[in-house]
Short mmCIF file of C-alpha atoms in Angstrom, two decimals:
data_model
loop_
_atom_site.label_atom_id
_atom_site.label_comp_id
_atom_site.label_asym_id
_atom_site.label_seq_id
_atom_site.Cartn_x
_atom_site.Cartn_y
_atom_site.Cartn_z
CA UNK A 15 5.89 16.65 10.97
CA UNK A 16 7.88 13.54 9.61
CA UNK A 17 6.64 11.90 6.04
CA UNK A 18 6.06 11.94 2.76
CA UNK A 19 5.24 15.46 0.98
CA UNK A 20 4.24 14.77 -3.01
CA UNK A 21 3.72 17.26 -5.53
CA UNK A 22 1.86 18.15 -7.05
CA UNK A 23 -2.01 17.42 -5.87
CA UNK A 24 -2.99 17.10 -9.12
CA UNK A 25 -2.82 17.75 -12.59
CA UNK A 26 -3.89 17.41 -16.06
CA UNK A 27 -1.55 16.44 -18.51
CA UNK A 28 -1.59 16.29 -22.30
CA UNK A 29 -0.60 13.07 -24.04
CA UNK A 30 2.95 12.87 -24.72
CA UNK A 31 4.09 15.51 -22.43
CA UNK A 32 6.74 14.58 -20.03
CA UNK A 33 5.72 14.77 -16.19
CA UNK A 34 7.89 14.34 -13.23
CA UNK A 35 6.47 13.40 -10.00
CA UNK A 36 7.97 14.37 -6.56
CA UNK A 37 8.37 12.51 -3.31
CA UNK A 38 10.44 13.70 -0.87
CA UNK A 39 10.72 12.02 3.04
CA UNK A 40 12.41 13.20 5.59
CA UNK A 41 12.62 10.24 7.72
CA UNK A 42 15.72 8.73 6.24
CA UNK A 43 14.31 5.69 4.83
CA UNK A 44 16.31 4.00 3.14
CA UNK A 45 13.51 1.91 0.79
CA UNK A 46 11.24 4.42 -1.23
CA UNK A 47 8.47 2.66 -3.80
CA UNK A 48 6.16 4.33 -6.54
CA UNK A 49 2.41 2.89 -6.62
CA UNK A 50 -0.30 3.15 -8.71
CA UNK A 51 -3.80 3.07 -8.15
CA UNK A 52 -6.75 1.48 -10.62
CA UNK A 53 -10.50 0.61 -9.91
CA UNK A 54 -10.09 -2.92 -9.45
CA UNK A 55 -7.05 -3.39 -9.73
CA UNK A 56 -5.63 -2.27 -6.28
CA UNK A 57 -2.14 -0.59 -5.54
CA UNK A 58 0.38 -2.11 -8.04
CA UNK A 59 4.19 -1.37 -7.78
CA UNK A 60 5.92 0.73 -10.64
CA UNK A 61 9.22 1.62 -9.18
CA UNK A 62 11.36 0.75 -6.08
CA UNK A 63 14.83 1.65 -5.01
CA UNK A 64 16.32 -0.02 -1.54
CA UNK A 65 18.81 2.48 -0.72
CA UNK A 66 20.60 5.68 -2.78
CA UNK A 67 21.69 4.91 -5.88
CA UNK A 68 20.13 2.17 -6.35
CA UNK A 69 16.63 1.44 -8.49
CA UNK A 70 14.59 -1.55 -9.65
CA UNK A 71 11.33 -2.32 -11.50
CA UNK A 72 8.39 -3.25 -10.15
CA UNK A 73 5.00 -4.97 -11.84
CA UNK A 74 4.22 -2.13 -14.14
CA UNK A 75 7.35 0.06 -15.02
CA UNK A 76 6.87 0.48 -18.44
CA UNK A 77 6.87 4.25 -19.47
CA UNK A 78 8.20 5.44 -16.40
CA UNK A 79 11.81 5.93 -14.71
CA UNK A 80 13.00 6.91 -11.61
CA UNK A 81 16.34 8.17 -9.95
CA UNK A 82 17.39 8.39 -6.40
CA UNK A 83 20.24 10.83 -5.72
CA UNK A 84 19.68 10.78 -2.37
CA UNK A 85 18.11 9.27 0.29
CA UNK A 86 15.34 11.48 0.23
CA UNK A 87 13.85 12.23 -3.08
CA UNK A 88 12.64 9.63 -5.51
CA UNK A 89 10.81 11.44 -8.33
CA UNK A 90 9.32 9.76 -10.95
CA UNK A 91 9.43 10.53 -14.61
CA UNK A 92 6.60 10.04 -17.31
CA UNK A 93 9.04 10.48 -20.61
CA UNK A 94 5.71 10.35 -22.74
CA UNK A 95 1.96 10.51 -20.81
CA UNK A 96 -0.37 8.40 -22.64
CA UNK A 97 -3.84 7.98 -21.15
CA UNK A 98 -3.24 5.13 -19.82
CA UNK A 99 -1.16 6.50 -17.55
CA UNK A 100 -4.36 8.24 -16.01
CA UNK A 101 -4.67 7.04 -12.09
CA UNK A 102 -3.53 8.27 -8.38
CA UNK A 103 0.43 8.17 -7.73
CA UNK A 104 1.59 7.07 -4.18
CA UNK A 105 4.60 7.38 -3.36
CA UNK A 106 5.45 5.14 0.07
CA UNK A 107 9.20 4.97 2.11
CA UNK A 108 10.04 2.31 4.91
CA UNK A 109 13.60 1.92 6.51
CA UNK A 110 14.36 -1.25 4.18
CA UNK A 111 12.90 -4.21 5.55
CA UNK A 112 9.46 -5.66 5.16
CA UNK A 113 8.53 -6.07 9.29
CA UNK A 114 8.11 -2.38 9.10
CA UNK A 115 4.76 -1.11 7.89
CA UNK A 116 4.72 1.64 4.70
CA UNK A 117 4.51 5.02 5.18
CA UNK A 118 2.53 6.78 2.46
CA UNK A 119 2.56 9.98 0.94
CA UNK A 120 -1.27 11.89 0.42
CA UNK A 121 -0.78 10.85 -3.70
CA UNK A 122 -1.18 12.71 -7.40
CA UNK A 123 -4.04 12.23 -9.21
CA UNK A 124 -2.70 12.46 -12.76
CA UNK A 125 -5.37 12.77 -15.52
CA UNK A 126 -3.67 12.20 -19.21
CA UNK A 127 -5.88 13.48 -21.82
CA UNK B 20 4.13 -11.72 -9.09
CA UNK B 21 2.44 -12.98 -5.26
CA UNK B 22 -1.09 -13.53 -5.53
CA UNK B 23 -2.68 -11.35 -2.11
CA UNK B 24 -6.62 -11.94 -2.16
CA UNK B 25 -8.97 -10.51 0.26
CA UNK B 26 -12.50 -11.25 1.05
CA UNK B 27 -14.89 -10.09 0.68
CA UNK B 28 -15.00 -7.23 -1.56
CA UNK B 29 -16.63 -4.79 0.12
CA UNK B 30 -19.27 -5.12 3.61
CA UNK B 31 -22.01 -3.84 5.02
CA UNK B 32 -22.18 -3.32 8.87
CA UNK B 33 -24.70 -1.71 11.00
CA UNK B 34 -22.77 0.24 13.99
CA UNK B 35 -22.47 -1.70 16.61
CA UNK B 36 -21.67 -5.30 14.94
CA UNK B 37 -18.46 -6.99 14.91
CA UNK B 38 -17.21 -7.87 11.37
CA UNK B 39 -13.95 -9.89 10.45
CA UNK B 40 -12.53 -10.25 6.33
CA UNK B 41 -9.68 -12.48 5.14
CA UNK B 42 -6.36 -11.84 3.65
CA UNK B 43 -4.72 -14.84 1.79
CA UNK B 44 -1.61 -15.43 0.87
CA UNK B 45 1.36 -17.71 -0.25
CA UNK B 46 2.36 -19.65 2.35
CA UNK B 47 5.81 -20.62 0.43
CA UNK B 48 8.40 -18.18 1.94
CA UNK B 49 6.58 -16.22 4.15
CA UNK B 50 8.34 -13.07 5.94
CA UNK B 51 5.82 -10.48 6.77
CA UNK B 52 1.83 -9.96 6.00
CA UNK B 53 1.05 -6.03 6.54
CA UNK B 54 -2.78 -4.57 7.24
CA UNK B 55 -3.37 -0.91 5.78
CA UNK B 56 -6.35 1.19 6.55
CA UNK B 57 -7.19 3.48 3.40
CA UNK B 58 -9.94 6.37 4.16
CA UNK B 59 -11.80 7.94 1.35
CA UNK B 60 -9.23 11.04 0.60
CA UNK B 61 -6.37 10.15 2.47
CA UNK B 62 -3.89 7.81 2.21
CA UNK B 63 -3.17 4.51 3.42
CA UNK B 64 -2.07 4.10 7.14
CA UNK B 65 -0.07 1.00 8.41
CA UNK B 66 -2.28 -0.60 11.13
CA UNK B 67 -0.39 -4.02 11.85
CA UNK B 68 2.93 -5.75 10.97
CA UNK B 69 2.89 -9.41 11.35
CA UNK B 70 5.67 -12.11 10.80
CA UNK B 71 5.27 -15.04 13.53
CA UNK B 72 2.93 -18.03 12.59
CA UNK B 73 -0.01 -17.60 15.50
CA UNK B 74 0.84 -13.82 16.25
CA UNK B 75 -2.16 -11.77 16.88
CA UNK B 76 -1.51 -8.05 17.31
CA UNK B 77 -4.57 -5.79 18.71
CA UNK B 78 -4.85 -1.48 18.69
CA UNK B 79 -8.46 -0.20 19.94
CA UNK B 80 -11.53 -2.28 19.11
CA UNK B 81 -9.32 -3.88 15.91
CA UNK B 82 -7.20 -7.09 16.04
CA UNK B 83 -5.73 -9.35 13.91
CA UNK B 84 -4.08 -13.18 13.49
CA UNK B 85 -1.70 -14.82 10.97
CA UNK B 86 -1.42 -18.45 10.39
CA UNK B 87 1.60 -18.99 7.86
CA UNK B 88 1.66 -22.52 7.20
CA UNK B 89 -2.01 -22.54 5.71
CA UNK B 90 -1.44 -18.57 4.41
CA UNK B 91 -4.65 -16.40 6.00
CA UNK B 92 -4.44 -13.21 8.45
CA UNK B 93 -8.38 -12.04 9.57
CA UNK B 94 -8.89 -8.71 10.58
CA UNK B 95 -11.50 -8.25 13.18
CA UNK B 96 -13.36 -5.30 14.17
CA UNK B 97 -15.20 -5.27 17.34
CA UNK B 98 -18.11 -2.88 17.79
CA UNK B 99 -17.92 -1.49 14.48
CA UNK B 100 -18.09 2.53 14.50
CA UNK B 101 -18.77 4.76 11.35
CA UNK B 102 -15.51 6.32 11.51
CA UNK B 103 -14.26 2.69 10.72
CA UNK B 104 -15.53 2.91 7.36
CA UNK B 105 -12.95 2.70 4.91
CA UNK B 106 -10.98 0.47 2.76
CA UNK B 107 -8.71 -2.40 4.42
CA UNK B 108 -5.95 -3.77 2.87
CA UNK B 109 -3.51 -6.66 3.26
CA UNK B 110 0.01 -6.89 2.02
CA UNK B 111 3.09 -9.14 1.78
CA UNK B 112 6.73 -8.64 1.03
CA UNK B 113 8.35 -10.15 -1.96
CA UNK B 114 10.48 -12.25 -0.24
CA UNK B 115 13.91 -13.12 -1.95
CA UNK B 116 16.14 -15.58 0.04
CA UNK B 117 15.14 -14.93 3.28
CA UNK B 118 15.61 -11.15 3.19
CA UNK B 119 13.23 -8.53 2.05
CA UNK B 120 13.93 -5.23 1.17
CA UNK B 121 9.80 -4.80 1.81
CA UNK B 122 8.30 -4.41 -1.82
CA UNK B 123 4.57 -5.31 -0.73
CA UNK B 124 2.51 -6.80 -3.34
CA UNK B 125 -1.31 -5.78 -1.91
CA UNK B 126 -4.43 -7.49 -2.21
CA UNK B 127 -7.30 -5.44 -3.72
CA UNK B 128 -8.75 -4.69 -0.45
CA UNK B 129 -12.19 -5.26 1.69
CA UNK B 130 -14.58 -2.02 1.49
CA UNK B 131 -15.80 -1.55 5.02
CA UNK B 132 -19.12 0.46 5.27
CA UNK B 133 -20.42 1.08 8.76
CA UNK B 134 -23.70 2.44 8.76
CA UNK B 135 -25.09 4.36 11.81
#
């Protein structure tokens, strides 16, 4: 079935441990975004990248990177967890243009203790 | 940053009713205004794509309309089931000359309970 597969589920992650986050589509989308989700504060972008090779920041990308090899992974990379960090991870992919709706992967809930 | 705002926060519904909630939005360079549904456990699911000023768009008992010049999209949901329970959400594009590449900048979303 076409989509988004992230790994992993979950996990619990000591402070200042380095975590990487995978999100792999198979649709060949070119746009792939990171999202984070807080109680009350909604989905808010971390990462984007609009095609291969290429990567951007979004609202909240501090203490996280990205890469994007190829069009379909786009892991991302928590150099140093800090608690903050603590929330669900979606990773989302569309083919590049904003008149076509997301589609989501099923998220990691990260806990940073 | 866009500022996306939906209202209300969350709703209660009896099944049966009809219910509607807002999504504003910047009317300045509009290109697209997006409506998720989010089920507890899953993740979100596009439900509608809009980008013409007056469209209205329609799948099952849910519709919805845009009006870009004064920035609003409703959602409506017409005889309100339990499995409709979930979390709604709208969405725009940062738009950047005229092109988007589709980063979405959400609203916090409307909590739809439907109680039997």
């Amino acid at each position: 079935i076409a989509g988004i597969t992230q790994a992993p589920t979950s996990q619990i992650l000591a402070a200042g441990r380095r975590m990487t986050l995978r999100c792999t589509q198979d649709m060949r989308h070119n746009a792939m975004y990171w999202y984070r989700q807080d109680l009350g504060l909604g989905l808010r972008l971390i990462h984007y990248s609009n095609t291969a090779g290429t990567t951007g920041k979004g609202e909240v990308p501090d203490g996280y990177s990205v890469s994007r090899a190829n069009t379909d992974d786009f892991p991302l990379t928590l150099a140093s967890a800090v608690p903050s960090q603590t929330s669900v991870y979606f990773c989302a992919s569309n083919p590049g243009t904003g008149s076509v709706g997301y589609t989501f992967g099923s998220g990691t809930r990260l806990t940073v203790v | 940053i866009l500022n996306v705002e939906q209202s209300p926060q969350s709703l209660h519904v009896q099944e049966g009713d009809s219910t509607n909630f807002t999504c504003s939005f910047p009317s300045s360079n509009f290109y697209a205004l997006h409506w998720y549904r989010w089920e507890t456990a899953k993740s979100p699911e596009a439900l509608f794509v809009m980008t013409l000023n007056g469209d209205e768009k329609k799948k099952g008992r849910i519709s919805a309309t845009l009006n870009t010049k004064e920035g609003y999209s409703y959602l409506y949901i017409k005889g309100s089931q339990p499995e409709d329970s979930a979390t709604y959400l709208c969405a725009t594009p940062q738009n950047a000359g005229g092109t988007s590449y589709g980063k979405l900048t959400f609203g916090q979303g409307t909590i739809l309970t439907v109680h039997p």
